[in-house]
Amino acid sequence: MDVHWLPTDELTLQVGVAYLDSEVTKAPNTADLRDISADPSVNDAANDNGFGFVDALAAPLESGALLSQAPEWSYNALIAYDMPLGNDLYLKFQTSYSWADIQFAQLADDNAKYGSVSSLDGVISLSSDEDNWKVSLWARNLQDKDAETYSFTGFAGRTVYHQKPMTVGVSFRYDYF
């Protein structure tokens, strides 16, 4: 469900909620599905380095397993205020928040479970529609969270990606047409 409300010409409010009840109801045979042998020695021999990167891909897929990249719950919200300054200048303040539940990066990989992930972001921008430019000061992950954002079985065991730390920047945009 997404709700987008404009209570005034300057104020925008958005809220989104998603619920997914996902699972494998009929598990396919992994050799047929992926054309990968479930025998790790065959997989190791197929790799130039001898590492078993694909062993998790050949793991049995059970009925009832959760689908990958399908968090049960996720939420997002945004508040934006556009302030006309006159002379075709606009000042905008915007903040947004997102959260996603625990999920799996791939099927049949116990090491692929990661999350939950949240982020609070913000932006202040000054723009001119007539002159086709915009300058923005933005920040991502204002709470400096360090959540796991992706994981899987790699050659050395469980491999994990982490959320980027708080990041601040300035952007300038000019449209030439």
mmCIF file of C-alpha atoms in Angstrom:
data_model
loop_
_atom_site.group_PDB
_atom_site.id
_atom_site.type_symbol
_atom_site.label_atom_id
_atom_site.label_comp_id
_atom_site.label_asym_id
_atom_site.label_seq_id
_atom_site.Cartn_x
_atom_site.Cartn_y
_atom_site.Cartn_z
ATOM 1 C CA MET A 1 0.000 0.000 0.000
ATOM 2 C CA ASP A 2 1.293 3.429 -0.932
ATOM 3 C CA VAL A 3 -0.254 6.708 0.128
ATOM 4 C CA HIS A 4 0.771 9.954 -1.541
ATOM 5 C CA TRP A 5 -0.831 13.086 -0.067
ATOM 6 C CA LEU A 6 -0.386 16.753 -0.993
ATOM 7 C CA PRO A 7 -2.069 18.632 1.882
ATOM 8 C CA THR A 8 -0.837 21.943 0.423
ATOM 9 C CA ASP A 9 0.913 23.009 -2.778
ATOM 10 C CA GLU A 10 4.222 23.061 -0.876
ATOM 11 C CA LEU A 11 3.950 19.926 1.333
ATOM 12 C CA THR A 12 4.242 16.321 0.132
ATOM 13 C CA LEU A 13 3.698 13.322 2.403
ATOM 14 C CA GLN A 14 4.250 9.726 1.286
ATOM 15 C CA VAL A 15 3.979 6.468 3.203
ATOM 16 C CA GLY A 16 4.417 2.927 1.947
ATOM 17 C CA VAL A 17 3.947 -0.462 3.601
ATOM 18 C CA ALA A 18 4.499 -3.873 2.020
ATOM 19 C CA TYR A 19 3.798 -7.346 3.390
ATOM 20 C CA LEU A 20 5.008 -10.447 1.532
ATOM 21 C CA ASP A 21 4.008 -13.965 2.519
ATOM 22 C CA SER A 22 6.378 -15.793 0.191
ATOM 23 C CA GLU A 23 7.628 -19.341 0.179
ATOM 24 C CA VAL A 24 8.590 -22.142 -2.170
ATOM 25 C CA THR A 25 5.499 -24.334 -2.524
ATOM 26 C CA LYS A 26 6.926 -26.892 -4.955
ATOM 27 C CA ALA A 27 10.678 -27.299 -4.857
ATOM 28 C CA PRO A 28 12.328 -28.012 -8.229
ATOM 29 C CA ASN A 29 15.263 -30.361 -8.620
ATOM 30 C CA THR A 30 18.382 -28.160 -8.396
ATOM 31 C CA ALA A 31 20.294 -30.094 -11.054
ATOM 32 C CA ASP A 32 17.447 -29.543 -13.518
ATOM 33 C CA LEU A 33 16.918 -25.923 -12.489
ATOM 34 C CA ARG A 34 20.530 -24.776 -12.373
ATOM 35 C CA ASP A 35 22.386 -27.539 -14.234
ATOM 36 C CA ILE A 36 24.801 -27.732 -11.281
ATOM 37 C CA SER A 37 25.814 -30.985 -9.632
ATOM 38 C CA ALA A 38 25.063 -31.400 -5.924
ATOM 39 C CA ASP A 39 28.435 -33.173 -5.594
ATOM 40 C CA PRO A 40 30.925 -30.548 -4.267
ATOM 41 C CA SER A 41 33.932 -32.377 -5.749
ATOM 42 C CA VAL A 42 32.491 -31.938 -9.244
ATOM 43 C CA ASN A 43 31.926 -28.236 -8.598
ATOM 44 C CA ASP A 44 35.426 -27.752 -7.156
ATOM 45 C CA ALA A 45 36.961 -29.455 -10.155
ATOM 46 C CA ALA A 46 35.040 -27.152 -12.476
ATOM 47 C CA ASN A 47 36.529 -24.039 -10.882
ATOM 48 C CA ASP A 48 40.043 -22.909 -11.905
ATOM 49 C CA ASN A 49 40.878 -21.959 -8.309
ATOM 50 C CA GLY A 50 39.409 -25.124 -6.800
ATOM 51 C CA PHE A 51 37.038 -23.225 -4.534
ATOM 52 C CA GLY A 52 33.434 -24.354 -4.074
ATOM 53 C CA PHE A 53 31.666 -21.102 -4.979
ATOM 54 C CA VAL A 54 28.660 -22.912 -6.374
ATOM 55 C CA ASP A 55 28.125 -25.504 -3.625
ATOM 56 C CA ALA A 56 25.363 -23.392 -2.051
ATOM 57 C CA LEU A 57 23.634 -23.110 -5.431
ATOM 58 C CA ALA A 58 23.449 -26.900 -5.621
ATOM 59 C CA ALA A 59 22.082 -27.303 -2.092
ATOM 60 C CA PRO A 60 18.674 -28.957 -1.891
ATOM 61 C CA LEU A 61 15.781 -26.533 -2.133
ATOM 62 C CA GLU A 62 13.061 -27.440 0.353
ATOM 63 C CA SER A 63 9.357 -26.692 0.057
ATOM 64 C CA GLY A 64 8.486 -23.949 2.557
ATOM 65 C CA ALA A 65 11.781 -22.085 2.082
ATOM 66 C CA LEU A 66 11.400 -18.316 1.914
ATOM 67 C CA LEU A 67 11.906 -16.708 -1.467
ATOM 68 C CA SER A 68 15.048 -14.629 -1.954
ATOM 69 C CA GLN A 69 14.963 -10.823 -1.914
ATOM 70 C CA ALA A 70 11.477 -10.954 -0.359
ATOM 71 C CA PRO A 71 11.370 -9.361 3.109
ATOM 72 C CA GLU A 72 8.178 -10.123 5.009
ATOM 73 C CA TRP A 73 7.671 -6.449 5.938
ATOM 74 C CA SER A 74 9.032 -3.219 4.509
ATOM 75 C CA TYR A 75 8.165 0.423 5.198
ATOM 76 C CA ASN A 76 9.049 3.797 3.751
ATOM 77 C CA ALA A 77 8.073 7.398 4.367
ATOM 78 C CA LEU A 78 8.913 10.774 2.840
ATOM 79 C CA ILE A 79 8.199 14.364 3.816
ATOM 80 C CA ALA A 80 9.063 17.186 1.411
ATOM 81 C CA TYR A 81 8.451 20.925 1.687
ATOM 82 C CA ASP A 82 8.925 23.153 -1.378
ATOM 83 C CA MET A 83 9.278 26.823 -0.545
ATOM 84 C CA PRO A 84 9.023 29.389 -3.365
ATOM 85 C CA LEU A 85 11.499 32.219 -2.743
ATOM 86 C CA GLY A 86 10.491 34.463 -5.647
ATOM 87 C CA ASN A 87 12.486 35.286 -8.798
ATOM 88 C CA ASP A 88 11.918 31.676 -9.940
ATOM 89 C CA LEU A 89 13.930 30.259 -7.002
ATOM 90 C CA TYR A 90 12.725 27.319 -4.921
ATOM 91 C CA LEU A 91 14.076 25.935 -1.666
ATOM 92 C CA LYS A 92 13.239 22.312 -0.894
ATOM 93 C CA PHE A 93 13.606 20.370 2.356
ATOM 94 C CA GLN A 94 13.113 16.617 2.177
ATOM 95 C CA THR A 95 13.651 13.676 4.504
ATOM 96 C CA SER A 96 12.920 10.023 3.939
ATOM 97 C CA TYR A 97 13.096 6.794 5.919
ATOM 98 C CA SER A 98 13.075 3.190 4.755
ATOM 99 C CA TRP A 99 13.151 -0.155 6.545
ATOM 100 C CA ALA A 100 13.204 -3.725 5.207
ATOM 101 C CA ASP A 101 12.845 -6.921 7.231
ATOM 102 C CA ILE A 102 15.274 -9.831 7.361
ATOM 103 C CA GLN A 103 15.591 -11.616 4.004
ATOM 104 C CA PHE A 104 17.691 -14.084 2.013
ATOM 105 C CA ALA A 105 20.000 -13.194 -0.882
ATOM 106 C CA GLN A 106 19.536 -16.565 -2.598
ATOM 107 C CA LEU A 107 17.549 -19.758 -2.207
ATOM 108 C CA ALA A 108 18.874 -22.776 -0.280
ATOM 109 C CA ASP A 109 21.857 -20.926 1.222
ATOM 110 C CA ASP A 110 21.859 -20.724 5.021
ATOM 111 C CA ASN A 111 24.589 -18.071 4.829
ATOM 112 C CA ALA A 112 22.423 -15.792 2.660
ATOM 113 C CA LYS A 113 20.237 -14.482 5.518
ATOM 114 C CA TYR A 114 20.749 -10.764 6.218
ATOM 115 C CA GLY A 115 18.994 -7.604 7.476
ATOM 116 C CA SER A 116 16.983 -5.905 8.753
ATOM 117 C CA VAL A 117 18.087 -2.670 7.055
ATOM 118 C CA SER A 118 16.987 0.916 7.703
ATOM 119 C CA SER A 119 18.083 4.314 6.465
ATOM 120 C CA LEU A 120 17.208 7.918 7.277
ATOM 121 C CA ASP A 121 18.120 10.311 4.460
ATOM 122 C CA GLY A 122 17.768 14.043 3.874
ATOM 123 C CA VAL A 123 18.272 16.696 1.215
ATOM 124 C CA ILE A 124 18.126 20.495 1.014
ATOM 125 C CA SER A 125 18.108 21.949 -2.486
ATOM 126 C CA LEU A 126 17.918 25.321 -4.185
ATOM 127 C CA SER A 127 16.679 25.391 -7.779
ATOM 128 C CA SER A 128 15.622 27.631 -10.624
ATOM 129 C CA ASP A 129 13.121 26.170 -13.095
ATOM 130 C CA GLU A 130 13.626 29.102 -15.485
ATOM 131 C CA ASP A 131 17.419 28.774 -15.559
ATOM 132 C CA ASN A 132 17.333 24.934 -15.420
ATOM 133 C CA TRP A 133 19.708 24.380 -12.500
ATOM 134 C CA LYS A 134 19.618 22.796 -9.056
ATOM 135 C CA VAL A 135 22.182 22.551 -6.263
ATOM 136 C CA SER A 136 21.598 20.060 -3.435
ATOM 137 C CA LEU A 137 23.172 19.232 -0.091
ATOM 138 C CA TRP A 138 22.271 15.628 0.718
ATOM 139 C CA ALA A 139 22.950 13.052 3.411
ATOM 140 C CA ARG A 140 22.329 9.308 3.420
ATOM 141 C CA ASN A 141 22.161 6.978 6.431
ATOM 142 C CA LEU A 142 22.034 9.860 8.898
ATOM 143 C CA GLN A 143 21.865 7.408 11.826
ATOM 144 C CA ASP A 144 25.117 5.799 10.618
ATOM 145 C CA LYS A 145 23.658 2.272 10.793
ATOM 146 C CA ASP A 146 25.902 -0.680 9.935
ATOM 147 C CA ALA A 147 23.400 -3.351 8.906
ATOM 148 C CA GLU A 148 24.152 -6.340 6.706
ATOM 149 C CA THR A 149 22.671 -5.558 3.299
ATOM 150 C CA TYR A 150 23.573 -8.759 1.423
ATOM 151 C CA SER A 151 25.195 -12.109 2.239
ATOM 152 C CA PHE A 152 25.996 -15.421 0.554
ATOM 153 C CA THR A 153 28.332 -18.403 0.675
ATOM 154 C CA GLY A 154 31.683 -17.512 -0.868
ATOM 155 C CA PHE A 155 34.971 -19.393 -1.192
ATOM 156 C CA ALA A 156 35.987 -18.484 2.384
ATOM 157 C CA GLY A 157 32.603 -19.124 3.983
ATOM 158 C CA ARG A 158 29.951 -16.488 4.630
ATOM 159 C CA THR A 159 30.493 -13.261 2.665
ATOM 160 C CA VAL A 160 28.660 -10.137 3.858
ATOM 161 C CA TYR A 161 28.121 -6.645 2.458
ATOM 162 C CA HIS A 162 27.438 -3.869 4.940
ATOM 163 C CA GLN A 163 25.408 -0.702 4.654
ATOM 164 C CA LYS A 164 27.430 2.332 3.636
ATOM 165 C CA PRO A 165 28.261 4.641 6.537
ATOM 166 C CA MET A 166 26.716 8.093 6.793
ATOM 167 C CA THR A 167 27.513 9.889 3.559
ATOM 168 C CA VAL A 168 27.184 13.620 2.864
ATOM 169 C CA GLY A 169 27.582 15.338 -0.466
ATOM 170 C CA VAL A 170 26.764 18.238 -2.746
ATOM 171 C CA SER A 171 25.268 17.832 -6.206
ATOM 172 C CA PHE A 172 24.881 20.345 -8.997
ATOM 173 C CA ARG A 173 22.576 19.766 -11.967
ATOM 174 C CA TYR A 174 22.102 21.845 -15.081
ATOM 175 C CA ASP A 175 19.731 20.985 -17.941
ATOM 176 C CA TYR A 176 20.962 22.253 -21.316
ATOM 177 C CA PHE A 177 17.649 22.236 -23.147
#
